[in-house]
Amino acid sequence: EIGVRLVGSEMCIRDRLLSDQFAKRADHSALPRTRNLPTQHTPFILAHSSEALAMQFTIIEKDALDSVDWKDLINLSWSQEVSSVRDWAQYIHAFPTNVTEISSIDLIITRFNLVIKWCISSVLLCGTSEERAQCITKFVHVATHSHRSLRNFATTAQITIALLSSDLSRLCTTWSKVAQAEKDALRSLEELVSPMRNFAVLRAEMESAAAEL
């Protein structure tokens, strides 16, 4: 039920988010290469179930979408600049004091981009290809559960775009250790968030979810 309620405002915002990400996917290639990173990192997502993670991400996305005022959508009230925020907690802490400069849509866009960067860094920070493969597999499961069970298209798109980024797609050894089932699932998710025909597949899915309300 929580996931379905995400659909209302999401359809008005998703085009900008996804088109920016597909057009600027190369921007994420500026992340550090794995050979320069510490080897002790273990992503916390591996300690929790995919269902629990997807639910928590959905709750956060719902809270963000609930803060959107329909007037902001009509007036196109959001910044045209890409935010460089890297700390979500710090951004949220400062957000209430900057409401005259930052709209709720800016908050959603910032989170969308930040989650993508976080997903990428979570994989790259792993010390071995086996751990990176496990992390990718977990993200695929979270994205799939967000899509199928919770109808949370925001988290689904964020994770999918991250896994398709140049930073991760170049990890040939890592991907060779990801099961074919997960690769097929990711391919399906890629088709879902594809910008082809103005995100036709994604729009159809979101409209069907809205019809269930």
Coordinates of N, CA and C in Angstrom, one line a residue:
E1 N 0.8 -1.2 0.0 CA 0.0 0.0 0.0 C 0.9 1.2 0.0
I2 N 1.9 1.2 0.8 CA 2.8 2.4 0.8 C 3.4 2.6 -0.5
G3 N 3.9 1.5 -1.2 CA 4.5 1.7 -2.5 C 3.6 2.2 -3.5
V4 N 2.3 1.8 -3.5 CA 1.4 2.3 -4.5 C 1.1 3.8 -4.4
R5 N 1.2 4.3 -3.1 CA 0.9 5.7 -2.9 C 2.0 6.6 -3.4
L6 N 3.1 6.0 -3.8 CA 4.2 6.8 -4.4 C 3.9 7.3 -5.7
V7 N 2.9 6.7 -6.4 CA 2.7 7.0 -7.8 C 2.2 8.4 -8.1
G8 N 1.4 9.0 -7.2 CA 0.8 10.3 -7.4 C 1.6 11.4 -7.9
S9 N 2.6 11.8 -7.1 CA 3.5 12.9 -7.6 C 4.7 12.4 -8.4
E10 N 5.0 11.1 -8.3 CA 6.2 10.6 -8.9 C 6.2 10.7 -10.4
M11 N 5.0 10.6 -11.1 CA 4.9 10.6 -12.5 C 5.3 12.0 -13.1
C12 N 5.1 13.0 -12.2 CA 5.4 14.4 -12.7 C 6.9 14.7 -12.6
I13 N 7.6 14.0 -11.8 CA 9.0 14.3 -11.5 C 9.9 13.3 -12.2
R14 N 9.5 12.1 -12.5 CA 10.4 11.0 -12.9 C 11.1 11.3 -14.3
D15 N 10.4 12.0 -15.2 CA 11.0 12.3 -16.5 C 12.2 13.1 -16.4
R16 N 12.2 14.1 -15.5 CA 13.4 15.0 -15.4 C 14.5 14.2 -14.7
L17 N 14.2 13.4 -13.7 CA 15.2 12.6 -13.0 C 15.9 11.6 -14.0
L18 N 15.1 10.8 -14.7 CA 15.6 9.8 -15.5 C 16.3 10.3 -16.7
S19 N 15.8 11.3 -17.4 CA 16.4 11.9 -18.6 C 17.8 12.5 -18.2
D20 N 17.8 13.1 -17.1 CA 19.1 13.7 -16.6 C 20.1 12.6 -16.4
Q21 N 19.7 11.5 -15.8 CA 20.6 10.4 -15.5 C 21.1 9.7 -16.7
F22 N 20.2 9.4 -17.7 CA 20.6 8.8 -18.9 C 21.5 9.7 -19.7
A23 N 21.2 11.0 -19.7 CA 22.0 11.9 -20.5 C 23.4 12.2 -19.9
K24 N 23.5 12.0 -18.6 CA 24.7 12.4 -17.9 C 25.3 11.2 -17.2
R25 N 25.0 10.0 -17.6 CA 25.5 8.8 -16.9 C 27.0 8.8 -16.8
A26 N 27.7 9.5 -17.8 CA 29.1 9.5 -17.7 C 29.6 10.3 -16.5
D27 N 28.8 11.2 -16.0 CA 29.2 12.0 -14.8 C 29.6 11.2 -13.7
H28 N 29.0 10.0 -13.5 CA 29.4 9.2 -12.4 C 30.7 8.5 -12.5
S29 N 31.3 8.6 -13.7 CA 32.6 7.9 -13.9 C 33.7 8.6 -13.2
A30 N 33.4 9.8 -12.6 CA 34.4 10.5 -11.8 C 34.7 9.9 -10.5
L31 N 33.9 8.8 -10.1 CA 34.1 8.2 -8.8 C 35.5 7.5 -8.8
P32 N 36.1 7.3 -7.6 CA 37.4 6.7 -7.5 C 37.4 5.3 -8.0
R33 N 38.5 4.8 -8.6 CA 38.7 3.5 -9.0 C 38.9 2.5 -7.8
T34 N 38.6 1.3 -7.9 CA 38.6 0.4 -6.8 C 40.0 0.1 -6.3
R35 N 41.0 0.2 -7.1 CA 42.4 -0.1 -6.7 C 42.9 0.9 -5.7
N36 N 42.3 2.1 -5.6 CA 42.7 3.1 -4.6 C 41.9 3.1 -3.4
L37 N 41.0 2.1 -3.2 CA 40.1 2.1 -2.1 C 40.5 1.1 -1.0
P38 N 40.1 1.3 0.2 CA 40.4 0.3 1.3 C 39.7 -1.0 1.0
T39 N 40.2 -2.1 1.5 CA 39.7 -3.4 1.3 C 38.9 -3.9 2.4
Q40 N 38.7 -3.2 3.5 CA 37.9 -3.7 4.7 C 36.4 -3.4 4.6
H41 N 36.0 -2.7 3.6 CA 34.6 -2.3 3.5 C 33.7 -3.5 3.2
T42 N 32.6 -3.6 4.0 CA 31.6 -4.6 3.7 C 30.2 -3.8 3.7
P43 N 29.5 -3.8 2.6 CA 28.3 -3.0 2.5 C 27.3 -3.5 3.6
F44 N 26.6 -2.6 4.3 CA 25.7 -3.0 5.3 C 24.5 -3.7 4.7
I45 N 24.2 -3.5 3.4 CA 23.0 -4.1 2.8 C 23.1 -5.6 2.8
L46 N 24.3 -6.2 2.9 CA 24.5 -7.6 2.9 C 24.0 -8.2 4.2
A47 N 23.8 -7.4 5.3 CA 23.4 -7.9 6.6 C 21.9 -7.9 6.7
H48 N 21.2 -7.4 5.7 CA 19.7 -7.3 5.9 C 19.0 -7.9 4.7
S49 N 17.8 -8.3 4.8 CA 17.0 -8.9 3.8 C 16.7 -7.9 2.7
S50 N 16.5 -8.3 1.5 CA 16.2 -7.4 0.4 C 14.8 -6.8 0.6
E51 N 13.9 -7.6 1.2 CA 12.5 -7.1 1.4 C 12.5 -5.9 2.5
A52 N 13.3 -6.1 3.5 CA 13.4 -5.1 4.6 C 14.1 -3.8 4.0
L53 N 15.1 -3.9 3.2 CA 15.8 -2.8 2.6 C 14.8 -2.0 1.7
A54 N 14.1 -2.8 0.8 CA 13.2 -2.2 -0.1 C 12.1 -1.4 0.6
M55 N 11.6 -2.0 1.7 CA 10.6 -1.3 2.5 C 11.1 0.0 3.1
Q56 N 12.3 0.0 3.6 CA 12.8 1.2 4.2 C 13.1 2.3 3.2
F57 N 13.6 1.9 2.0 CA 13.8 2.9 0.9 C 12.4 3.4 0.5
T58 N 11.4 2.6 0.5 CA 10.1 3.0 0.1 C 9.5 4.0 1.1
I59 N 9.7 3.8 2.3 CA 9.2 4.7 3.3 C 9.9 6.1 3.2
I60 N 11.2 6.1 2.9 CA 11.9 7.4 2.8 C 11.4 8.1 1.5
E61 N 11.2 7.4 0.4 CA 10.7 8.0 -0.8 C 9.3 8.5 -0.6
K62 N 8.5 7.8 0.1 CA 7.1 8.3 0.3 C 7.1 9.6 1.1
D63 N 7.9 9.6 2.2 CA 8.0 10.9 3.0 C 8.5 12.0 2.1
A64 N 9.4 11.8 1.2 CA 9.9 12.9 0.3 C 8.8 13.3 -0.6
L65 N 8.1 12.4 -1.2 CA 7.0 12.7 -2.2 C 5.8 13.4 -1.5
D66 N 5.6 13.0 -0.2 CA 4.5 13.6 0.5 C 4.7 15.1 0.8
S67 N 6.0 15.5 0.7 CA 6.3 16.9 1.0 C 6.2 17.8 -0.3
V68 N 5.9 17.2 -1.4 CA 5.8 18.0 -2.7 C 4.4 18.7 -2.7
D69 N 4.5 20.0 -3.0 CA 3.3 20.8 -3.2 C 3.0 20.8 -4.7
W70 N 1.7 20.6 -5.0 CA 1.3 20.5 -6.5 C 1.6 21.9 -7.2
K71 N 1.7 23.0 -6.4 CA 2.0 24.2 -7.0 C 3.5 24.2 -7.5
D72 N 4.4 23.5 -6.8 CA 5.8 23.4 -7.3 C 5.8 22.7 -8.6
L73 N 5.0 21.7 -8.9 CA 4.9 21.0 -10.1 C 4.4 21.9 -11.3
I74 N 3.4 22.7 -11.0 CA 2.8 23.6 -12.0 C 3.8 24.7 -12.3
N75 N 4.5 25.3 -11.3 CA 5.4 26.4 -11.5 C 6.8 26.0 -11.9
L76 N 7.0 24.7 -12.0 CA 8.4 24.1 -12.3 C 9.4 24.7 -11.3
S77 N 9.0 24.6 -10.0 CA 9.8 25.2 -9.0 C 10.9 24.2 -8.5
W78 N 12.0 24.2 -9.3 CA 13.2 23.4 -8.9 C 14.4 24.0 -9.5
S79 N 15.5 23.7 -8.9 CA 16.8 24.2 -9.4 C 17.2 23.5 -10.7
Q80 N 17.8 24.3 -11.6 CA 18.3 23.7 -12.9 C 19.7 23.2 -12.7
E81 N 20.3 23.4 -11.5 CA 21.7 22.9 -11.3 C 21.7 21.6 -10.6
V82 N 22.7 20.7 -11.0 CA 22.8 19.4 -10.4 C 23.5 19.6 -9.0
S83 N 22.8 19.1 -8.0 CA 23.4 19.2 -6.6 C 24.6 18.3 -6.4
S84 N 25.6 18.8 -5.6 CA 26.8 18.1 -5.4 C 26.8 17.5 -4.0
V85 N 25.6 17.3 -3.4 CA 25.4 16.8 -2.0 C 25.9 15.4 -2.0
R86 N 26.7 15.1 -0.9 CA 27.2 13.7 -0.7 C 26.8 13.1 0.7
D87 N 26.1 13.9 1.5 CA 25.7 13.5 2.8 C 24.2 13.8 3.0
W88 N 23.4 12.7 2.9 CA 21.9 12.9 3.0 C 21.5 13.4 4.3
A89 N 22.1 12.9 5.4 CA 21.7 13.3 6.7 C 22.0 14.8 6.9
Q90 N 23.1 15.3 6.5 CA 23.5 16.7 6.6 C 22.5 17.5 5.7
Y91 N 22.2 17.1 4.6 CA 21.3 17.8 3.7 C 19.9 18.0 4.3
I92 N 19.4 16.8 4.8 CA 18.1 16.9 5.5 C 18.1 17.8 6.7
H93 N 19.2 17.8 7.5 CA 19.3 18.6 8.6 C 19.2 20.1 8.3
A94 N 19.8 20.5 7.2 CA 19.8 21.9 6.7 C 18.6 22.3 5.9
F95 N 17.9 21.3 5.4 CA 16.8 21.6 4.5 C 15.7 22.5 5.1
P96 N 15.2 22.3 6.3 CA 14.1 23.1 6.8 C 14.5 24.6 6.9
T97 N 15.8 24.9 7.0 CA 16.2 26.3 7.1 C 16.4 27.0 5.8
N98 N 16.2 26.2 4.7 CA 16.5 26.7 3.4 C 15.2 26.6 2.5
V99 N 14.1 26.5 3.0 CA 12.9 26.3 2.3 C 12.6 27.3 1.2
T100 N 13.1 28.5 1.4 CA 12.9 29.6 0.4 C 13.8 29.4 -0.8
E101 N 14.9 28.6 -0.6 CA 15.8 28.5 -1.7 C 15.7 27.1 -2.3
I102 N 15.2 26.1 -1.6 CA 15.2 24.7 -2.0 C 13.8 24.2 -1.9
S103 N 13.3 23.7 -3.0 CA 11.9 23.2 -3.1 C 11.9 21.7 -2.7
S104 N 10.8 21.2 -2.4 CA 10.7 19.7 -2.1 C 11.1 18.9 -3.3
I105 N 10.9 19.4 -4.5 CA 11.3 18.7 -5.7 C 12.8 18.6 -5.8
D106 N 13.5 19.7 -5.3 CA 14.9 19.7 -5.3 C 15.4 18.6 -4.3
L107 N 14.7 18.4 -3.2 CA 15.0 17.4 -2.3 C 14.9 16.0 -2.9
I108 N 13.9 15.8 -3.7 CA 13.7 14.5 -4.3 C 14.8 14.2 -5.4
I109 N 15.1 15.3 -6.1 CA 16.1 15.1 -7.2 C 17.5 14.9 -6.6
T110 N 17.7 15.6 -5.5 CA 19.0 15.4 -4.8 C 19.1 14.0 -4.2
R111 N 18.1 13.5 -3.6 CA 18.1 12.1 -3.1 C 18.3 11.1 -4.2
F112 N 17.6 11.3 -5.4 CA 17.7 10.4 -6.5 C 19.1 10.3 -6.9
N113 N 19.8 11.4 -7.1 CA 21.2 11.4 -7.6 C 22.1 10.8 -6.5
L114 N 21.8 11.1 -5.2 CA 22.7 10.7 -4.2 C 22.6 9.1 -4.0
V115 N 21.4 8.6 -4.1 CA 21.2 7.1 -4.0 C 22.0 6.4 -5.1
I116 N 22.0 7.0 -6.3 CA 22.8 6.4 -7.4 C 24.3 6.4 -7.1
K117 N 24.8 7.5 -6.6 CA 26.2 7.5 -6.2 C 26.5 6.6 -5.1
W118 N 25.6 6.5 -4.1 CA 25.8 5.6 -3.0 C 25.8 4.1 -3.4
C119 N 24.9 3.7 -4.3 CA 24.9 2.4 -4.9 C 26.2 2.0 -5.6
I120 N 26.7 3.0 -6.4 CA 28.0 2.8 -7.1 C 29.1 2.6 -6.1
S121 N 29.2 3.5 -5.2 CA 30.3 3.5 -4.2 C 30.3 2.3 -3.3
S122 N 29.1 1.8 -3.0 CA 28.9 0.6 -2.2 C 29.6 -0.6 -2.9
V123 N 29.4 -0.7 -4.2 CA 30.0 -1.8 -4.9 C 31.5 -1.6 -5.0
L124 N 31.9 -0.4 -5.4 CA 33.3 -0.1 -5.7 C 34.2 -0.2 -4.4
L125 N 33.6 0.0 -3.3 CA 34.4 0.0 -2.0 C 34.7 -1.4 -1.6
C126 N 34.0 -2.4 -2.1 CA 34.2 -3.8 -1.8 C 35.7 -4.2 -2.2
G127 N 36.3 -5.0 -1.4 CA 37.7 -5.3 -1.6 C 38.0 -6.4 -2.6
T128 N 37.0 -7.3 -2.9 CA 37.2 -8.4 -3.8 C 36.1 -8.4 -4.8
S129 N 36.3 -9.1 -5.9 CA 35.3 -9.2 -7.0 C 34.1 -10.1 -6.5
E130 N 34.4 -11.0 -5.6 CA 33.3 -11.8 -5.0 C 32.4 -11.0 -4.2
E131 N 32.9 -10.1 -3.4 CA 32.1 -9.2 -2.5 C 31.3 -8.2 -3.4
R132 N 32.0 -7.7 -4.5 CA 31.3 -6.8 -5.4 C 30.1 -7.5 -6.1
A133 N 30.3 -8.8 -6.4 CA 29.3 -9.5 -7.1 C 28.1 -9.8 -6.1
Q134 N 28.4 -10.0 -4.9 CA 27.4 -10.2 -3.8 C 26.6 -8.9 -3.7
C135 N 27.3 -7.8 -3.7 CA 26.7 -6.5 -3.5 C 25.7 -6.2 -4.7
I136 N 26.2 -6.4 -5.9 CA 25.4 -6.2 -7.1 C 24.1 -7.1 -7.0
T137 N 24.3 -8.4 -6.6 CA 23.2 -9.3 -6.5 C 22.2 -8.8 -5.6
K138 N 22.6 -8.3 -4.4 CA 21.7 -7.7 -3.4 C 20.9 -6.6 -4.0
F139 N 21.6 -5.7 -4.6 CA 21.0 -4.5 -5.2 C 19.9 -4.9 -6.2
V140 N 20.2 -5.9 -7.0 CA 19.2 -6.4 -8.0 C 18.0 -6.9 -7.3
H141 N 18.2 -7.6 -6.2 CA 17.1 -8.1 -5.5 C 16.2 -7.0 -4.8
V142 N 16.9 -6.0 -4.3 CA 16.2 -4.9 -3.7 C 15.4 -4.1 -4.8
A143 N 16.0 -3.9 -5.9 CA 15.3 -3.2 -7.0 C 14.1 -4.0 -7.5
T144 N 14.3 -5.3 -7.6 CA 13.2 -6.1 -8.1 C 12.0 -6.1 -7.1
H145 N 12.4 -6.2 -5.8 CA 11.3 -6.2 -4.8 C 10.6 -4.9 -4.8
S146 N 11.4 -3.8 -4.9 CA 10.8 -2.5 -4.9 C 9.8 -2.3 -6.0
H147 N 10.2 -2.9 -7.2 CA 9.3 -2.8 -8.4 C 8.1 -3.7 -8.3
R148 N 8.3 -5.0 -8.0 CA 7.2 -5.9 -8.1 C 6.2 -5.9 -6.9
S149 N 6.8 -5.7 -5.7 CA 6.0 -5.8 -4.5 C 5.5 -4.5 -4.0
L150 N 6.3 -3.5 -4.1 CA 6.0 -2.2 -3.5 C 5.7 -1.1 -4.5
R151 N 5.9 -1.4 -5.7 CA 5.6 -0.4 -6.8 C 6.3 0.9 -6.5
N152 N 7.5 0.8 -6.0 CA 8.4 1.9 -5.7 C 9.3 2.1 -6.9
F153 N 8.9 3.0 -7.8 CA 9.6 3.2 -9.1 C 10.9 4.0 -8.9
A154 N 10.9 4.8 -7.8 CA 12.0 5.7 -7.6 C 13.3 4.9 -7.2
T155 N 13.1 4.0 -6.2 CA 14.2 3.2 -5.8 C 14.6 2.2 -6.9
T156 N 13.7 1.7 -7.6 CA 13.9 0.8 -8.7 C 14.8 1.5 -9.8
A157 N 14.4 2.7 -10.1 CA 15.2 3.4 -11.2 C 16.6 3.8 -10.6
Q158 N 16.7 4.2 -9.4 CA 18.0 4.6 -8.8 C 19.0 3.5 -8.9
I159 N 18.6 2.3 -8.4 CA 19.5 1.2 -8.3 C 19.8 0.7 -9.8
T160 N 18.8 0.7 -10.6 CA 19.1 0.2 -12.0 C 20.1 1.1 -12.7
I161 N 19.9 2.4 -12.6 CA 20.8 3.3 -13.3 C 22.2 3.2 -12.7
A162 N 22.3 3.0 -11.4 CA 23.6 2.8 -10.8 C 24.3 1.6 -11.3
L163 N 23.6 0.4 -11.4 CA 24.2 -0.8 -11.8 C 24.5 -0.8 -13.3
L164 N 23.9 0.1 -14.1 CA 24.2 0.2 -15.5 C 25.3 1.3 -15.8
S165 N 25.7 2.0 -14.8 CA 26.7 3.0 -14.9 C 28.0 2.5 -15.5
S166 N 28.8 3.4 -16.1 CA 30.1 3.0 -16.6 C 31.0 2.5 -15.5
D167 N 30.9 3.0 -14.3 CA 31.8 2.6 -13.2 C 31.6 1.2 -12.9
L168 N 30.4 0.7 -13.0 CA 30.2 -0.7 -12.6 C 30.1 -1.7 -13.9
S169 N 29.7 -1.2 -15.0 CA 29.6 -2.1 -16.1 C 31.0 -2.5 -16.7
R170 N 32.0 -1.7 -16.3 CA 33.3 -2.1 -16.8 C 34.0 -3.2 -15.9
L171 N 33.4 -3.6 -14.8 CA 33.9 -4.6 -13.9 C 33.6 -6.0 -14.5
C172 N 34.3 -6.4 -15.5 CA 34.1 -7.7 -16.2 C 34.2 -8.9 -15.3
T173 N 35.3 -8.9 -14.4 CA 35.5 -10.0 -13.5 C 34.4 -10.1 -12.5
T174 N 33.9 -9.0 -12.0 CA 32.8 -9.0 -11.1 C 31.6 -9.5 -11.7
W175 N 31.2 -9.0 -12.9 CA 30.0 -9.4 -13.5 C 30.0 -10.9 -13.9
S176 N 31.2 -11.5 -14.1 CA 31.3 -12.9 -14.5 C 30.9 -13.7 -13.3
K177 N 30.9 -13.2 -12.1 CA 30.5 -13.9 -10.9 C 29.1 -13.6 -10.4
V178 N 28.4 -12.8 -11.2 CA 27.0 -12.6 -10.9 C 26.1 -13.6 -11.6
A179 N 25.2 -14.3 -11.0 CA 24.4 -15.3 -11.6 C 23.6 -14.8 -12.8
Q180 N 23.3 -15.7 -13.7 CA 22.6 -15.3 -14.9 C 21.2 -14.8 -14.6
A181 N 20.6 -15.4 -13.6 CA 19.2 -15.0 -13.2 C 19.2 -13.5 -12.8
E182 N 20.2 -13.1 -12.1 CA 20.3 -11.6 -11.7 C 20.6 -10.7 -12.9
K183 N 21.4 -11.2 -13.8 CA 21.7 -10.5 -15.0 C 20.4 -10.3 -15.8
D184 N 19.6 -11.4 -15.9 CA 18.3 -11.3 -16.6 C 17.4 -10.3 -16.0
A185 N 17.3 -10.4 -14.6 CA 16.5 -9.5 -13.9 C 16.9 -8.0 -14.1
L186 N 18.2 -7.8 -14.1 CA 18.7 -6.4 -14.4 C 18.3 -5.9 -15.8
R187 N 18.4 -6.9 -16.7 CA 18.0 -6.5 -18.1 C 16.5 -6.1 -18.2
S188 N 15.7 -6.8 -17.4 CA 14.3 -6.4 -17.4 C 14.1 -5.1 -16.8
L189 N 14.8 -4.8 -15.7 CA 14.7 -3.5 -15.1 C 15.2 -2.4 -16.0
E190 N 16.3 -2.7 -16.8 CA 16.8 -1.7 -17.7 C 15.7 -1.4 -18.8
E191 N 15.0 -2.4 -19.2 CA 13.9 -2.1 -20.1 C 12.8 -1.3 -19.5
L192 N 12.6 -1.5 -18.2 CA 11.5 -0.7 -17.5 C 11.8 0.8 -17.4
V193 N 13.1 1.1 -17.1 CA 13.5 2.5 -17.0 C 14.1 3.1 -18.3
S194 N 14.0 2.4 -19.3 CA 14.5 2.9 -20.6 C 13.8 4.2 -21.0
P195 N 14.6 5.2 -21.5 CA 14.0 6.4 -22.0 C 13.4 6.4 -23.4
M196 N 13.4 5.2 -24.0 CA 12.8 5.0 -25.3 C 11.4 5.4 -25.3
R197 N 11.0 6.1 -26.4 CA 9.6 6.5 -26.6 C 9.1 7.3 -25.3
N198 N 9.9 8.2 -24.8 CA 9.5 9.0 -23.7 C 9.1 8.2 -22.5
F199 N 10.0 7.2 -22.2 CA 9.8 6.3 -21.0 C 8.4 5.6 -21.1
A200 N 8.1 5.0 -22.3 CA 6.8 4.4 -22.5 C 6.5 3.3 -21.5
V201 N 7.5 2.4 -21.4 CA 7.3 1.2 -20.5 C 7.1 1.7 -19.0
L202 N 7.9 2.6 -18.6 CA 7.7 3.1 -17.2 C 6.4 3.8 -17.0
R203 N 6.0 4.6 -18.0 CA 4.7 5.3 -17.9 C 3.6 4.3 -17.8
A204 N 3.6 3.3 -18.6 CA 2.5 2.3 -18.6 C 2.5 1.6 -17.2
E205 N 3.6 1.2 -16.7 CA 3.6 0.6 -15.4 C 3.1 1.5 -14.3
M206 N 3.5 2.8 -14.3 CA 3.1 3.7 -13.3 C 1.6 4.0 -13.4
E207 N 1.1 4.0 -14.6 CA -0.4 4.3 -14.8 C -1.2 3.1 -14.3
S208 N -0.7 1.9 -14.5 CA -1.4 0.7 -14.1 C -1.4 0.6 -12.5
A209 N -0.3 1.1 -11.9 CA -0.2 1.1 -10.5 C -1.2 2.2 -9.9
A210 N -1.3 3.3 -10.6 CA -2.2 4.4 -10.2 C -3.7 3.9 -10.3
A211 N -3.9 3.0 -11.3 CA -5.3 2.5 -11.4 C -5.7 1.6 -10.3
E212 N -4.7 1.1 -9.6 CA -5.0 0.2 -8.5 C -5.4 0.9 -7.2
L213 N -5.2 2.2 -7.2 CA -5.4 3.0 -6.0 C -6.9 3.0 -5.6

